[in-house]
């Protein structure tokens, strides 16, 4: 009976929710976009072109791993226990992670499931190599352990703390880093807090020790305690790409370069000065230096053309902030260069800064190499992704440091921290219109190109939920969040509001809206400006035609010349409205060429884009004056303070006491008033007429113009407005939602029907369509419950608790016309939910990440000159033998290597190889590989014996030459004496 009475009061003759059955209100979680917590580590695979992002544990959940490919391809890897991810590495189409519980986990990239895991005590660092089946784990005590990836179990191999053995009196010798020789896989550089050590797997002994000591008077990196002998603690150790030199970085800001062959110090410098290890005659002032965070010894395609990329090491008063690029240039030829030439090489050719925001430090970074995973992922990088102390990411070109926008370069989820998101809005755009909104922009190749997207069902009818995401740098990105279906247009649109304002500081976007049919877009700022964009071509493409314009408060300015030079076709800036009445609090862009704006100081304007011109300006105080109210009622309203617009909607309907339909604009305020305006055509365009005001209890949350006969939106579209000339009428009502009630009424002033929510505040609401069943109002509340109400009876149809939402950000959630809720689950992550679902939870994607046809490039090896000089080459299969021992079963990689060798022998037509191939066909794989291992062991021993014999032979040859020279000299002397005597 209550529902029947409400229908009569609202003027709606039929039940618009009659087809919605009990139990139909069930939540489905489609997808999530963004990062669930602060980013803790990054890893890039240049072969598969994938990016892995690890996060920290927080109150929003456990740390997890997200692996991204091209477009929307991604997979989520969730640890079983709450942990923070410390380090990630791609190894042979697997992902290896080290977490805060000191646990190594091997993940399957295809299934996102853990294959194996093992926990080590107090892990300090992890080392992997793209060509090895081993993970080396350094403990904080200084020991190094090996984990067998192929056998998925720990190995008995262990390297002790060599520095403690070298100096038993050293205190607190810890391990800080590990790095394999870039060309000779048989050598490992171990970084301890007191110095660095080169370890030989072949000899199973340390071969070189590096200890940095500053004499009295030497300033070092920070100029502290110059009168004492100092041994700055080591923080990093790296190989030169050729392996000829070693770099050690220290906590005083020193960068020390060593000869890896004889252990000689070649040079010591800081980021700013050279020869910091040499005593100076006068006193030097101590300068605080930031610790080194990460250092990479980069190289071009030619590994001898090198540079250093350094995070940290800057003095406290450095006016610049960011990464330091120290260009060293071509490395001198070691065999023909003097010590002075080698030392001067490390002075560098130039020093550049890859800039970052001034108040955020780089805490980590990830290089994006062009193709090679070798040289510690630092060969020929094209970009660098830096992690900032603020929790944001920034992508820069390498080595120029030019910012790279993540738009259509990275997965949309990564853009939520690139930089942080401040606001979102959602518009339901017709599918045909959205398919045509593909911008044409000059840009480089996408950074991520890996993976294959899984096929999903296609939704050919209805609108697309297009989200507008406002970032802290005043960039707005616009894209389709989808319905867990095939997204036909997965491209992103980008709008640069700061450029349109011709001001790049003090730009804060407070309100945004996008027209559903025309795609026109508008953004309002905290300083009272409104920028309107329209889809079109850029007549200034390729050039910068923007010109400064004087301020024009209260007027419109043509800003089409401020289009982005790289944007050929897309959303172009059209007009700037400088309202100058405080922050913009409400904005609505209609599909018929009108834009309505409300500000915090209580002003309201309507712009006709056909001029463009401002056709209405007024203060809310003028059109919200209440008439015929009691003294107490007026006092109650006046006690609420200033009134300003918070919600604006356009519609077409027959208003109260009218016998025709007209374009209407509805303005809801923070104190609960809804003002109605009519837009009427005139000889000079359109005029605006204030019709009346309806008063509700508190802040307006949503205004939904609705056709009372069908339940569909009473939208102001071009087709409907064109039909008004023929007498077309829309029997419309308003469904208005405040924080505490729903009201359905005939505008402008009728009472209508209402229902109170009770003790919970409503934060978001909209009239939604349950496909083929009817219409209902869906509301989201502060207690994270979603509820559905029938129309017009306002009977509760169902409710559900959305525990995944962040309770502090429910006011920023959006309920769409399609029955979806887009809400925040954390600081930088949103979820897309459907209220008319089947109870389906969030599932991982079925995307394929790994392309097995992409082959790993071979690991660089030692040069012929290094081999002649006595360097013993150790291959990955040799290292398997040295670490795993002769009784370790052959790994998959060893089987593949043996098969490759066999194929190579066959193709070469080698008779001996062919015979071996024939015998291997008769033998089993186990016998054949055992034979291969035995032969490799003999070859390693034979190589050592050969080198010893070569040394002995060379020494004997040198002795024979010496004897021959002495004999020749003696014969010449005796011959001369005989000749003079005779």
Coordinates of C-alpha atoms in Angstrom, one line a residue, residues 22 65 232 234-235 240 261 268 320 448 471 494 558 564 608 650 785 819 856 860 873 888 941 977:
X22 CA 13.6 -11.1 -5.4
X65 CA 52.8 -9.0 -7.7
X232 CA 84.1 4.0 4.4
X234 CA 80.8 -0.3 1.1
X235 CA 77.2 -0.1 -0.2
X240 CA 82.2 -3.0 -15.9
X261 CA 92.9 -8.3 -12.7
X268 CA 88.1 7.6 -6.7
X320 CA 68.6 19.6 -8.7
X448 CA 55.2 -3.2 -23.1
X471 CA 46.0 12.9 -11.9
X494 CA 44.6 12.2 -22.7
X558 CA 39.3 31.0 -27.3
X564 CA 49.1 19.7 -27.7
X608 CA 26.0 28.0 -24.8
X650 CA 20.2 18.5 -17.8
X785 CA 26.4 -1.4 1.9
X819 CA 24.0 -0.7 -12.6
X856 CA 66.7 -15.8 -25.1
X860 CA 78.1 -12.6 -23.8
X873 CA 85.6 -19.9 -20.1
X888 CA 72.9 -33.8 -10.2
X941 CA 90.3 -30.2 -16.4
X977 CA 138.1 -8.9 -30.6

